[in-house]
Each structure stands twice: as structure tokens, then as C-alpha cells.
Amino acid sequence: MNQMKLDKFCLVGAIAALLALIFPLAGVDLDTGKQVAFVGDIPGLAIAMALCVIAGAAFTWIGVRSVLSGTVLLAVAVFGCWQAVSTLYDHGVAGYAGTGFWLFIISLWAFVWRGIDVIANYRSLETAKQQTANVIVPVAFGMWLLFVWEVLVAGFGVPQVLLPPPSMIGVRFVTSTDVMAADFYQTFVKAVLSGYVLGCGSAFVMAIAVDRVPFLKRGLLPLGNMVSALPIIGVAPIMVMWFGFDWQSKAAVIVIMTFFPMLVNTVTGLNAAGKLERDLMATYASGYWSTLFRLRLPAAMPFVFNALKINSTLALIGAIVAEFFGTPIVGMGFRISTEVGRMNIDMVWAEIALAALAGTAFYGAVAYIERKATSWHPSFRVRRH
Amino acid sequence: MTLKEVVNNVASMPASKDAVVDIKNLSLTFQTADGPVYALSDVDLTINEGDFVSFIGPSGCGKTTLLRVIADLERATGGDISINGVSPEQARENRAYGYVFQAPALLPWRSIERNVTLPLEIMEISKEERIKRAHDALKLVELNGFEKKFPWQLSGGMQQRASIARALSFDADLLLMDEPFGALDEIVRDHLNEQLLKLWARTNKTVAFVTHSIPEAVYLSTKIVVMSPRPGRIIDVIETDFPRDRSLDIRETPEFLEIAHRVREGLRAGHSNDE
């Protein structure tokens, strides 16, 4: 086998780690005039750098071909990341990171890139193995991004008001679970879910009516279009005046936001059944409702789920923005607007993380139901012979 | 056997008592932005019980339109038509016919079995009966064992057979087929033609069959209706008397070739008319 082709990523990793051992680890403390820390004083970091040199050199020659070698590479990188973070916080390098430190981060970047690349290209016919690989890739990549964020913020000493490190956000997240749970319950469970169900449900029923009654199609659809163009910033305070400070006004904003996407998609979906299929139902003398339930609604399902997915993210945005315009002293939007004023930026970020998690989980749940309900659709078909 | 004995023109024959489809002086005009389109004009035709009638002609000659008028999927603008003695609309309400389209038109979210039971479901037949009939219909088209598959897991020929099973499932006496094998390759087509003939010979159904293949028309039919376009009209009706349980071998016989020749002559005459 011809293995003489050098693995460039591992080569970059090895050279960067080697240079990291040579270049100064940290900058000079302005008060004392001395360097803050030396690699020689931090055995863990020294070992991690040495490991990177050795592993990098070795894999440059062998090449990274199997998942096993990719995993070894990732393991070395994880150890390196741990040592890098520990150097920042335990050895006072935070805010004073020097050339050597950043070279080490570059080395880690090369290893992580190569390791994830191998797993991303993994193909297996065994579903369980393939799914594991499919999960590992985004998780590993996300963790790497968090690490880079942490290291950049701490290494350069970025003020916390501008951007807190993820560890600080994480700590805030974990220590204020009671507040966050109350906010989540208020905003997501009360406002988002009820508004979503009301908005999507009423639009679905209205779509069937619009489809049945021609004058609604001519008259209501253009009006619905206008409603969807209303700026949420303008509507939210009015809804608060109409429906009060509590979740009802937020649900009303969500109904306005979600109604139109659902209406238009369902109306389109109801016309998705082909002429041939409609003729087929006509030859069976199938009535309106029979044709609706047996042909047109199933054919409309891909469109309906499209709207449900769009609305799942719209609803959360609507609720959070609407809470800026008056709310009882609980809720994700309320928390964000008040904590910004109090310069508690870590709390703001924790709420943003919560919103991202809730939004992703909501979307994922709808997408999962879609996959189960429309498994016949060409985009989900699995050939089972 | 002479040509005269095999073939006799029956365009002017009076409607017999057991006429399933009786069409008199039928015309259909579509109003379009470019002016009226005469899809059918002055069509007279009788289809008797047990007949296998093929409609053949070039594209745009109205053969599919005629079938759709029989099925009440289009309305005639002039003349008379009755199916089993009632109007096409009444016949459709009575579920008097099974219709097989050019494409299988199977619903992708239903398994093959549930596709075949679809008309039975609409006709509110009990579940046990539905499953039993679907089983029988699928057996007729040799698709037993594929009940739980989904349409997209089957080949094109199998899908079309499933759609025929669906048309057979509620046991209508009249079968309307609009180029059902048009999109299939020659071998599959021959096979399905044979199966269709066997089915017809066994069940004594009346079949109206649209095609643009001359051998297919001659092989299958007891009566061949040759049509010509602009305006769509019937220019020849040819009756054949091959035995009901004919085999593909008859395609080599002189009688077969003579009828095919006459059909081709008719098609050619129809073409020269509009030039």
C-alpha cells in the first residue's frame, strides 16, 4: 500500500505543538515585569504538548484512516483542551496568553478537525453505528466551538459585559435553575404552546373553509397576507393592552404570527392531490368529506408539517419579544430585558441558551412526528424489501 | 375463413337489448381562449355486454375524452348517452364501472392492500369483506404476497396491476381502461395483455380499452373503434371473432394481419382528412 502521502493536518498539528514548546507561553505582567508562567512549571501542559508532537508526527506518517486512529487523535486533543483551560485558570494565564499558547490551540484545532473529519466520513450499513457517528459529529464540533469561545475570551481577557465565557454562562445556568424553570414554564408552556396550538389549529380549520368557500379564498387570503406583514413590535403592545400582562397577550401575538404560514401552507397542500387521484375518487362517487379525509388531507400533510416546523420557531420568538412590552415579573423575555439593564450578561446568555434548547427540542419533536406521519413521502422513504 | 367472415362493419347496427353503453350523435366541444375545440363530434356507438371494445387513434382524436364521457368525468355538450340504461352521472353514482388510468394513481401513504380496499371503504363495505375482496383481486393480477408493500416499493408494471386489482375489487361489470399499459415495456405489456384477456374471458365483464397500439387493439378486442382527430369522430368500427381464450400466437395469423391492416388503413384515412 502506498502510504507515503503525508497527512497535512497532523503535520500542522505536530509542528504547531513543537513551536508551542519553544515560544513563550504567556505575556509579561506589567506590574512585575516578569512572564506570568512557563511551560516548564506546568507539567500537565508540557505532557499534553509533547503528546501532540508525538501523536502528530506518528499520524503524519501512518495517516488517519480508521475510526480508531481518529478517536486516538480526538482523545489527545481532549486531553490538550483540558490542560489548556486549566493553564488559563489555575496558572494565571487568563488575559496574558502568549504566542506559545495560541500555537498550542492551533495544534489542537488541526487534531480536532482531522478527528471529526474521519468520523464524519464514516459509513456503516449498521443503523446503530451510523446513528452514533451521526450524533458524535455535531456534538464534538459544538463542544470544540464552546472550547474556542472559552479560550479566546479568557486568553485575551475579554470583559464579561461584552462576552462572558461559556463556563460562566453554564455555571449561571445550573445555579439559577429555579428562576429558569419558572421562566420556561411561563413563556414556553403557557404562552408558546397555547398560542401555537390555537394559531395552527384555527388556521388549519380556516384553510379547509377557505378551500371550500370560493369567496373566502378571494377575500380572506389577501387579508391574511396583510396580517402576516404586520410588524410584531407594533402588534405586541396592543395585544398586551387587549389581553393583559399575563401569558394570554403573548399567546395572541403567537396566534397572529403563526396563523398565516399555516393557512397558506394548508391551502396549498389541499390542492396538492393530483387531478388523476381526484378523478379516481370521482369514479368511486366519493363525497366531499370522504375525499377530504382519504385523499386531500393525507396529500396535504407534508405542507402542513412544513408550516408546523416554521411556526415552532416563530412562536418562541414571538413570545420572547412580546414579553418586552409588559409581563408579570417572570418569563424568558422579561428576564432578558431586565438582566441586560442590570449588566448581568451571563444571565442573558443563559436565557438565550435556554431559548435555543427549547426551540431546538420543539422543532425536533415536530420533525420527529412528521417523519412518523409522512414516512411515505419521497424525502423520508426507506426501501424495505 | 375470409376477411368478410372475420370482419364486418357494424357502425350502423341498431342497439341491441343488452347494450351496456349506448351513444347516439354525441358531441363535446371545449370552450377555450383560442376558440372552441371540437373534441368529439357525431359519435354513434353501442357496446354490448361482454364486449371487449378498443378505441384506437392518433393523439387528440378524443378516445380518452370519449372514455371520460362514459365515466362522467366529462360532460357531453350534445347528443345522448346512456350507461346500463341510465345517465353517466347516475351510473357513476351507482358505481357501475371500474376505471384504470394511464398512470397507476396509487396513494403512496396506503399499502397495496389498503389501496385496493379504498373503493370498498368509500362504499362502506365491512372490514372483513374488504380484506377478503382485496385478497381475491390481488390474486387475479398475481400480486398476492405484496399486500403490505407500499406502491413505491413495486415496479411500474406491478403498480399498474395493483391499480387494475383496485378497479376489479368492487366487481363492477364495466371496466374502462385508458391506455393502462402505455408506459410499460413490450414484454410486460404482452404479459399483462394475456392476463387481462384471461380475466375477461373468465368474468364476462364488458371492457372499454383505449390504446394507440394496433397489435394490442387487434389482439384484445371483439370490436375495434378507429377514431380520427379534429373533430374527434369514429371512422370505422371493426368486429373480430377470434375465440375468447385466444393466445398471443394469433398475432402471426393472416386474419390478424388483415384486421391490423384495415385498422392501419382507417388511421391513415383519418390522418389525410385534416391535411
XYZ file of C-alpha atoms in Angstrom:
660
model
C 0.000 0.000 0.000
C 1.233 3.442 -0.828
C 1.236 5.348 2.458
C 3.852 7.897 1.559
C 1.280 10.679 1.238
C 1.731 12.797 4.368
C -1.287 13.728 6.475
C -1.176 17.531 6.316
C -3.412 18.227 9.297
C -1.349 16.018 11.592
C 1.810 17.626 10.245
C 0.487 21.108 11.052
C -0.569 19.844 14.498
C 2.841 18.364 15.272
C 4.791 21.417 14.091
C 2.492 23.855 15.942
C 2.822 21.833 19.166
C 6.608 21.727 18.769
C 6.737 25.516 18.277
C 4.387 25.946 21.249
C 7.049 24.307 23.435
C 9.631 26.831 22.208
C 7.719 30.120 22.060
C 6.805 31.939 25.312
C 3.610 30.568 26.844
C 2.360 33.801 28.379
C 2.851 37.549 28.135
C 4.566 39.841 30.595
C 2.804 41.093 33.712
C 3.026 44.883 33.536
C 3.328 45.286 37.303
C 6.141 42.797 37.970
C 7.818 42.887 34.549
C 8.074 39.105 34.593
C 6.485 36.473 32.396
C 3.317 35.120 34.019
C 4.012 31.428 33.504
C 6.381 28.953 31.829
C 5.637 25.616 30.217
C 8.303 24.041 32.436
C 6.295 24.932 35.544
C 3.089 23.254 34.311
C 3.799 19.508 33.872
C 0.263 18.702 32.611
C 0.545 21.213 29.779
C 4.064 20.088 28.927
C 2.901 16.490 28.693
C -0.085 17.493 26.514
C 2.175 19.440 24.143
C 4.653 16.582 23.965
C 1.819 14.145 23.281
C 0.622 16.369 20.453
C 4.097 16.398 18.933
C 4.423 12.625 19.164
C 0.897 11.757 18.017
C 1.047 14.381 15.265
C 4.374 13.086 13.967
C 3.216 9.468 14.150
C -0.088 10.044 12.340
C 1.600 12.239 9.752
C 3.350 9.058 8.603
C 0.710 6.404 9.267
C -2.217 8.527 8.095
C -5.599 8.742 9.802
C -7.663 6.092 8.081
C -9.721 4.275 10.676
C -12.216 5.492 13.224
C -9.853 4.122 15.883
C -6.986 6.405 14.850
C -9.456 9.302 14.633
C -10.585 8.526 18.168
C -6.974 8.410 19.421
C -6.391 11.795 17.810
C -9.524 13.198 19.429
C -8.516 11.758 22.818
C -5.143 13.520 22.602
C -6.959 16.728 21.633
C -9.435 16.433 24.524
C -6.567 15.998 26.994
C -4.881 19.032 25.432
C -8.045 21.126 25.694
C -8.396 20.217 29.361
C -4.783 21.239 30.052
C -5.200 24.470 28.097
C -8.246 25.503 30.143
C -6.516 24.518 33.371
C -3.451 26.591 32.374
C -5.664 29.626 31.825
C -7.482 29.483 35.131
C -5.159 27.642 37.551
C -1.881 29.203 36.480
C -2.982 32.787 35.938
C -2.524 32.854 32.196
C -6.065 34.213 31.664
C -5.682 37.599 29.953
C -1.948 37.019 29.388
C -1.909 34.228 26.796
C 1.151 34.424 24.554
C 2.338 33.040 21.219
C 3.126 29.595 22.623
C -0.377 29.197 23.994
C -2.075 30.137 20.734
C 0.240 27.846 18.763
C -0.908 25.028 21.026
C -4.551 25.909 20.295
C -3.764 25.803 16.551
C -2.244 22.359 17.059
C -5.403 21.187 18.871
C -7.540 22.662 16.096
C -5.691 20.577 13.496
C -6.213 17.370 15.504
C -9.888 18.006 16.210
C -10.526 18.857 12.567
C -8.876 15.657 11.359
C -10.542 13.511 14.022
C -14.058 14.808 13.340
C -13.421 14.559 9.615
C -12.753 10.824 9.911
C -15.926 10.239 11.912
C -17.992 12.452 9.608
C -16.929 10.319 6.645
C -17.753 7.107 8.487
C -20.222 4.940 6.574
C -21.749 1.841 8.045
C -24.682 -0.298 6.977
C -25.473 -0.920 10.639
C -28.012 1.725 11.586
C -26.984 1.932 15.249
C -23.324 2.544 14.439
C -24.135 5.050 11.739
C -26.502 6.942 14.023
C -23.894 7.090 16.775
C -21.420 8.558 14.314
C -24.079 10.999 13.097
C -24.622 12.203 16.669
C -20.950 12.389 17.630
C -20.015 14.750 14.795
C -22.257 17.742 15.645
C -21.749 17.217 19.406
C -17.956 17.145 19.071
C -17.999 20.136 16.760
C -20.258 22.096 19.108
C -18.026 21.320 22.077
C -14.994 22.437 20.109
C -16.708 25.761 19.312
C -17.515 26.236 23.016
C -13.872 25.497 23.857
C -12.620 28.040 21.308
C -15.049 30.610 22.697
C -13.862 29.927 26.252
C -10.179 30.058 25.346
C -10.450 33.204 23.222
C -12.459 35.109 25.846
C -10.223 34.003 28.735
C -6.940 34.174 26.830
C -7.471 37.707 25.571
C -9.215 38.796 28.774
C -12.408 39.994 27.032
C -14.602 41.982 29.503
C -17.550 39.922 30.720
C -20.050 42.616 29.750
C -19.034 42.195 26.127
C -18.945 38.417 26.083
C -18.852 36.093 29.084
C -17.080 32.745 28.661
C -19.373 29.725 28.206
C -18.250 28.260 31.531
C -19.623 31.293 33.342
C -22.904 31.029 31.428
C -23.024 27.331 32.259
C -22.494 27.978 35.951
C -25.199 30.645 35.926
C -27.492 28.249 34.069
C -27.008 25.492 36.636
C -27.203 27.714 39.719
C -30.387 29.525 38.655
C -32.454 26.553 37.538
C -35.364 27.625 39.741
C -35.621 31.028 38.020
C -35.100 29.477 34.618
C -37.713 26.797 35.256
C -40.265 29.455 36.230
C -39.375 31.483 33.123
C -39.607 28.398 30.932
C -42.986 27.464 32.364
C -44.343 30.986 31.914
C -43.028 31.597 28.402
C -42.902 28.187 26.797
C -45.516 26.009 28.450
C -48.137 28.708 28.975
C -47.655 31.201 26.142
C -45.879 29.320 23.332
C -47.736 26.022 23.492
C -51.194 27.550 23.854
C -50.546 30.196 21.197
C -49.075 27.582 18.862
C -51.968 25.183 19.221
C -54.529 27.983 18.864
C -52.796 29.651 15.915
C -52.019 26.486 13.958
C -55.341 24.848 14.825
C -57.525 27.785 13.840
C -55.531 28.365 10.651
C -55.946 24.688 9.733
C -59.705 24.833 10.158
C -59.829 28.159 8.330
C -57.801 26.678 5.456
C -60.394 23.949 4.976
C -63.138 26.597 4.991
C -61.191 28.783 2.543
C -60.748 25.796 0.280
C -64.448 25.004 0.422
C -65.850 28.524 0.030
C -64.543 30.382 -3.043
C -65.298 33.891 -1.769
C -63.127 33.283 1.301
C -60.282 32.329 -0.987
C -60.634 35.564 -2.933
C -61.425 37.727 0.080
C -59.638 36.287 3.101
C -56.311 35.166 1.690
C -55.200 38.705 0.692
C -56.299 39.989 4.117
C -54.379 37.191 5.822
C -51.366 38.215 3.797
C -51.707 41.738 5.190
C -51.976 40.481 8.772
C -48.799 38.463 8.318
C -46.999 41.616 7.206
C -47.865 43.426 10.464
C -44.724 44.220 12.446
C -44.692 42.160 15.632
C -43.090 45.086 17.515
C -46.169 47.155 16.726
C -48.734 44.470 17.466
C -47.278 43.193 20.741
C -48.039 46.306 22.897
C -51.582 46.413 21.534
C -52.096 42.763 22.398
C -50.808 43.489 25.902
C -53.414 46.256 26.227
C -56.159 43.970 24.956
C -55.345 40.753 26.764
C -53.423 41.886 29.836
C -49.893 41.344 31.129
C -50.071 37.600 31.564
C -49.445 34.859 29.009
C -52.720 35.429 27.140
C -51.358 38.509 25.336
C -48.243 36.559 24.314
C -50.390 33.717 23.027
C -52.349 36.280 20.991
C -49.133 37.583 19.413
C -48.162 33.994 18.580
C -51.578 33.327 17.040
C -51.079 36.341 14.745
C -47.588 35.205 13.821
C -48.370 31.544 13.185
C -51.783 31.900 11.560
C -50.736 32.920 8.087
C -47.927 30.416 7.406
C -50.269 27.628 8.463
C -53.186 28.977 6.405
C -51.210 29.385 3.189
C -49.418 26.055 3.502
C -52.578 24.121 4.243
C -54.489 25.772 1.380
C -51.605 24.891 -0.950
C -51.464 21.387 0.491
C -55.168 20.793 -0.046
C -54.555 21.378 -3.749
C -51.530 19.078 -3.784
C -53.525 15.954 -4.642
C -53.183 15.302 -8.369
C -56.002 15.545 -10.908
C -55.721 11.836 -11.590
C -56.302 10.979 -7.926
C -59.288 13.333 -7.760
C -60.762 11.737 -10.873
C -60.173 8.367 -9.247
C -62.183 9.410 -6.192
C -64.895 10.766 -8.520
C -65.204 7.378 -10.233
C -65.997 5.877 -6.810
C -68.667 8.587 -6.312
C -66.743 9.616 -3.190
C -68.319 12.575 -1.368
C -66.606 15.798 -0.270
C -65.687 14.654 3.252
C -64.660 11.184 2.135
C -62.327 12.674 -0.478
C -61.067 15.220 2.054
C -60.085 12.632 4.635
C -58.975 9.850 2.317
C -57.116 11.845 -0.332
C -56.682 15.571 0.165
C -55.658 15.808 3.821
C -53.090 12.990 3.614
C -51.688 14.620 0.469
C -51.566 17.968 2.306
C -49.637 16.592 5.297
C -46.123 17.441 4.019
C -47.248 21.063 3.603
C -48.956 21.161 6.990
C -45.829 19.858 8.706
C -43.741 22.430 6.892
C -45.876 25.153 8.458
C -45.764 23.455 11.865
C -41.965 23.471 11.729
C -41.731 27.110 10.630
C -44.209 28.074 13.343
C -42.393 26.172 16.091
C -39.520 28.666 15.915
C -41.720 31.689 15.121
C -43.824 31.041 18.229
C -40.855 31.192 20.610
C -39.531 34.383 19.020
C -42.992 35.943 19.253
C -43.422 35.100 22.931
C -39.993 36.420 23.947
C -40.349 39.663 22.004
C -43.903 40.212 23.281
C -42.665 39.937 26.878
C -40.567 43.054 26.329
C -43.816 45.042 26.302
C -45.214 44.159 29.672
C -45.371 40.970 31.633
C -45.620 39.701 35.175
C -42.127 39.509 36.713
C -41.397 36.134 35.182
C -40.710 34.880 31.679
C -37.747 34.462 29.352
C -38.250 37.746 27.509
C -38.802 39.631 30.751
C -35.609 38.140 32.227
C -33.559 39.072 29.166
C -34.790 42.677 29.112
C -34.252 43.262 32.860
C -30.921 41.447 33.238
C -29.470 43.418 30.306
C -30.308 46.559 32.261
C -28.574 45.163 35.341
C -25.465 44.193 33.325
C -25.951 40.521 34.251
C -24.947 39.457 30.782
C -24.289 35.865 31.858
C -27.941 35.531 32.855
C -28.995 36.925 29.481
C -26.839 34.334 27.783
C -28.217 31.593 29.992
C -31.744 32.583 28.916
C -30.624 32.658 25.288
C -29.212 29.159 25.723
C -32.486 28.038 27.291
C -34.457 29.523 24.388
C -32.142 27.817 21.895
C -32.530 24.474 23.665
C -36.308 24.787 23.935
C -36.632 25.927 20.318
C -34.449 23.102 19.021
C -36.264 20.496 21.089
C -39.654 21.808 19.925
C -38.583 21.792 16.284
C -37.042 18.357 16.705
C -40.249 16.984 18.215
C -42.357 18.315 15.319
C -39.839 16.979 12.792
C -39.934 13.577 14.503
C -43.735 13.419 14.325
C -43.522 14.485 10.679
C -41.132 11.658 9.919
C -43.506 9.150 11.508
C -46.674 10.600 9.956
C -45.415 11.082 6.400
C -42.946 8.223 6.108
C -44.429 7.575 2.655
C -43.165 10.911 1.352
C -40.213 10.659 -1.093
C -37.955 12.631 1.276
C -38.328 10.045 4.068
C -38.758 6.805 2.137
C -36.783 3.841 3.331
C -36.688 0.976 0.882
C -37.728 -2.146 2.715
C -37.564 -5.246 0.536
C -62.086 -18.027 -43.399
C -62.407 -14.910 -45.493
C -61.921 -11.383 -44.364
C -65.661 -10.756 -44.655
C -66.397 -13.562 -42.242
C -63.868 -12.332 -39.715
C -64.713 -8.693 -40.010
C -67.983 -6.961 -40.519
C -68.737 -3.333 -40.200
C -71.326 -2.744 -37.543
C -71.320 1.017 -37.308
C -74.943 1.115 -38.406
C -76.153 -1.841 -36.338
C -79.092 -0.967 -34.079
C -78.592 -1.007 -30.337
C -79.397 -4.460 -29.047
C -81.267 -5.114 -25.835
C -78.222 -5.887 -23.715
C -76.367 -2.670 -24.622
C -74.153 -1.582 -21.734
C -73.145 1.697 -23.332
C -75.389 3.348 -25.884
C -74.141 6.538 -27.536
C -76.119 8.477 -30.137
C -74.972 11.522 -32.051
C -72.719 12.543 -29.159
C -70.600 15.667 -29.365
C -68.352 17.536 -26.950
C -66.925 20.987 -27.501
C -64.420 22.584 -25.127
C -64.583 26.374 -24.945
C -61.032 27.705 -24.764
C -59.469 31.147 -25.033
C -58.423 30.257 -28.593
C -61.988 29.419 -29.568
C -63.981 26.182 -29.438
C -62.194 22.811 -29.645
C -64.346 20.051 -31.131
C -63.159 17.095 -29.073
C -65.945 14.768 -30.181
C -68.461 15.103 -32.953
C -71.328 12.891 -34.113
C -70.259 9.792 -32.243
C -72.572 6.774 -32.512
C -71.567 3.629 -30.704
C -73.055 0.643 -28.926
C -71.102 -1.517 -26.520
C -72.833 -4.786 -25.708
C -72.488 -6.886 -22.619
C -69.340 -8.992 -22.667
C -67.730 -6.929 -25.440
C -64.079 -6.007 -25.386
C -64.006 -2.696 -27.251
C -60.775 -0.935 -28.139
C -60.585 2.724 -29.062
C -57.637 3.449 -31.303
C -56.493 6.594 -32.999
C -53.790 9.227 -33.029
C -53.256 11.626 -30.124
C -56.003 14.207 -29.822
C -58.642 12.094 -31.562
C -60.845 12.149 -28.489
C -60.557 8.498 -27.487
C -59.690 9.316 -23.891
C -62.339 12.051 -23.865
C -64.927 9.545 -25.035
C -63.960 7.178 -22.218
C -64.159 10.058 -19.748
C -67.631 10.960 -21.011
C -68.717 7.350 -20.428
C -67.222 7.638 -16.899
C -68.947 11.010 -16.266
C -65.569 12.695 -15.797
C -66.516 14.969 -18.730
C -69.975 16.094 -19.790
C -71.101 15.827 -23.409
C -72.359 19.061 -24.954
C -74.718 17.362 -27.374
C -76.356 14.044 -28.202
C -77.417 11.166 -25.982
C -75.511 8.670 -23.920
C -76.763 6.029 -21.538
C -74.899 3.504 -19.418
C -76.948 0.468 -18.394
C -79.971 2.484 -19.450
C -79.278 5.442 -17.133
C -77.281 8.670 -17.446
C -73.493 8.551 -16.942
C -73.873 10.552 -13.724
C -76.386 8.078 -12.360
C -74.149 5.205 -13.461
C -71.199 6.759 -11.653
C -73.291 7.204 -8.514
C -74.262 3.509 -8.861
C -70.548 2.615 -9.093
C -71.284 0.888 -12.389
C -67.720 0.850 -13.654
C -64.101 0.465 -12.611
C -61.691 2.914 -14.219
C -57.998 2.248 -14.835
C -55.985 5.365 -15.625
C -52.849 5.806 -17.728
C -50.809 6.031 -14.524
C -51.361 3.709 -11.547
C -52.574 6.609 -9.324
C -51.962 4.586 -6.160
C -51.995 6.605 -2.942
C -48.424 6.485 -1.578
C -49.486 6.560 2.089
C -51.538 3.390 1.720
C -50.183 -0.132 1.413
C -51.107 -2.088 -1.717
C -53.876 -3.842 0.202
C -55.292 -0.585 1.556
C -55.117 0.931 -1.946
C -57.181 -1.946 -3.284
C -59.685 -1.622 -0.442
C -60.007 2.168 -0.975
C -63.146 1.953 -3.188
C -64.649 -0.644 -0.841
C -64.022 1.663 2.107
C -65.801 4.504 0.317
C -68.671 2.120 -0.474
C -68.847 1.301 3.245
C -68.281 -2.424 2.930
C -67.337 -4.245 6.150
C -63.699 -4.678 7.005
C -63.549 -8.487 6.758
C -65.275 -8.360 3.381
C -62.869 -5.627 2.224
C -59.817 -7.679 3.082
C -61.247 -10.791 1.501
C -62.069 -8.977 -1.738
C -58.680 -7.259 -1.850
C -57.063 -10.646 -1.439
C -59.090 -12.079 -4.327
C -58.471 -9.091 -6.590
C -54.734 -9.148 -5.914
C -54.717 -12.854 -6.695
C -56.367 -12.180 -10.064
C -53.500 -9.890 -11.050
C -50.893 -12.212 -9.452
C -49.889 -9.748 -6.770
C -50.699 -11.897 -3.754
C -47.912 -11.613 -1.198
C -47.450 -7.892 -1.850
C -50.362 -6.726 0.331
C -48.200 -4.982 2.922
C -45.807 -3.322 0.465
C -46.119 0.329 -0.408
C -46.650 1.411 -4.038
C -43.178 2.944 -4.344
C -41.637 -0.382 -3.411
C -43.121 -2.014 -6.533
C -42.088 -1.822 -10.179
C -44.171 0.177 -12.674
C -45.823 -2.955 -14.098
C -46.736 -4.232 -10.631
C -48.154 -0.829 -9.695
C -50.367 -0.842 -12.777
C -51.520 -4.382 -11.919
C -52.375 -3.176 -8.418
C -54.446 -0.364 -9.921
C -56.282 -2.956 -12.043
C -56.902 -5.005 -8.899
C -58.360 -1.874 -7.311
C -60.719 -1.412 -10.284
C -61.740 -5.077 -10.024
C -62.194 -5.124 -6.256
C -65.780 -3.877 -6.220
C -66.771 -6.161 -9.082
C -68.283 -3.625 -11.469
C -69.494 -5.210 -14.721
C -67.943 -2.494 -16.849
C -64.209 -1.891 -16.943
C -62.938 1.358 -18.503
C -59.204 1.336 -19.232
C -57.333 4.368 -20.535
C -54.017 3.243 -22.047
C -53.263 1.277 -18.911
C -50.102 -0.300 -20.329
C -48.895 2.677 -22.355
C -45.878 3.375 -20.170
C -44.712 -0.239 -19.877
C -42.175 -2.121 -21.929
C -43.228 -4.580 -24.635
C -42.620 -7.809 -22.668
C -44.502 -6.679 -19.562
C -47.224 -5.324 -21.796
C -47.689 -8.665 -23.613
C -47.869 -10.438 -20.292
C -50.425 -8.040 -18.850
C -52.467 -8.222 -22.064
C -52.611 -12.000 -21.740
C -53.645 -11.729 -18.099
C -56.282 -9.160 -18.948
C -57.747 -11.402 -21.650
C -57.875 -14.372 -19.290
C -59.614 -12.249 -16.719
C -62.105 -11.010 -19.273
C -62.764 -14.499 -20.628
C -63.388 -15.784 -17.095
C -65.546 -12.987 -15.703
C -67.619 -11.914 -18.719
C -67.033 -8.259 -17.916
C -67.521 -5.580 -20.531
C -64.269 -3.745 -21.270
C -63.675 -0.413 -22.995
C -59.975 -0.052 -23.692
C -58.130 2.983 -25.057
C -54.832 2.327 -26.817
C -52.665 3.622 -29.617
C -51.071 0.293 -30.388
C -52.601 -1.519 -33.353
C -51.436 -5.050 -32.360
C -52.724 -4.527 -28.834
C -56.120 -3.395 -30.132
C -56.466 -6.292 -32.559
C -55.221 -8.880 -30.104
C -57.506 -7.866 -27.267
C -60.749 -6.791 -28.864
C -64.015 -8.138 -30.095
C -64.690 -4.703 -31.520
C -62.181 -2.075 -32.655
C -63.269 1.545 -32.863
C -60.966 3.576 -35.115
C -61.041 7.297 -34.435
C -59.654 10.372 -36.134
C -58.871 13.841 -34.796
C -60.165 17.389 -35.377
C -63.002 16.912 -34.844
C -62.764 13.643 -32.874
C -65.027 11.137 -34.568
C -65.410 7.445 -35.301
C -64.326 6.499 -38.810
C -64.542 2.716 -38.641
C -65.824 0.008 -36.346
C -64.337 -3.438 -36.939
C -65.645 -6.600 -35.321
C -63.379 -9.594 -34.911
C -64.304 -13.118 -33.980
C -61.225 -14.627 -32.501
C -62.069 -17.066 -29.717
C -62.393 -15.554 -26.239
C -59.470 -17.606 -24.934
C -57.065 -16.504 -27.646
C -53.305 -16.731 -27.225
C -50.512 -14.378 -28.278
C -49.900 -16.744 -31.228
C -52.894 -15.384 -33.137
C -50.767 -12.362 -33.890
C -48.997 -14.456 -36.530
C -52.184 -15.497 -38.379
C -53.306 -13.938 -41.697
C -56.657 -12.929 -40.168
C -54.882 -10.936 -37.509
C -52.672 -9.221 -40.059
C -55.647 -8.409 -42.263
C -57.529 -6.752 -39.442
C -54.399 -4.879 -38.408
C -54.078 -3.735 -41.994
C -57.649 -2.478 -42.035
C -57.100 -0.593 -38.787
C -53.975 0.987 -40.213
C -55.830 1.967 -43.386
C -58.512 3.585 -41.272
C -55.961 5.532 -39.231
C -54.228 6.668 -42.401
C -57.514 7.826 -43.973
C -58.291 9.765 -40.794
C -54.955 11.489 -40.972
C -55.235 12.543 -44.618
C -58.553 14.220 -43.825
C -57.073 17.069 -41.895
C -54.263 17.823 -44.289
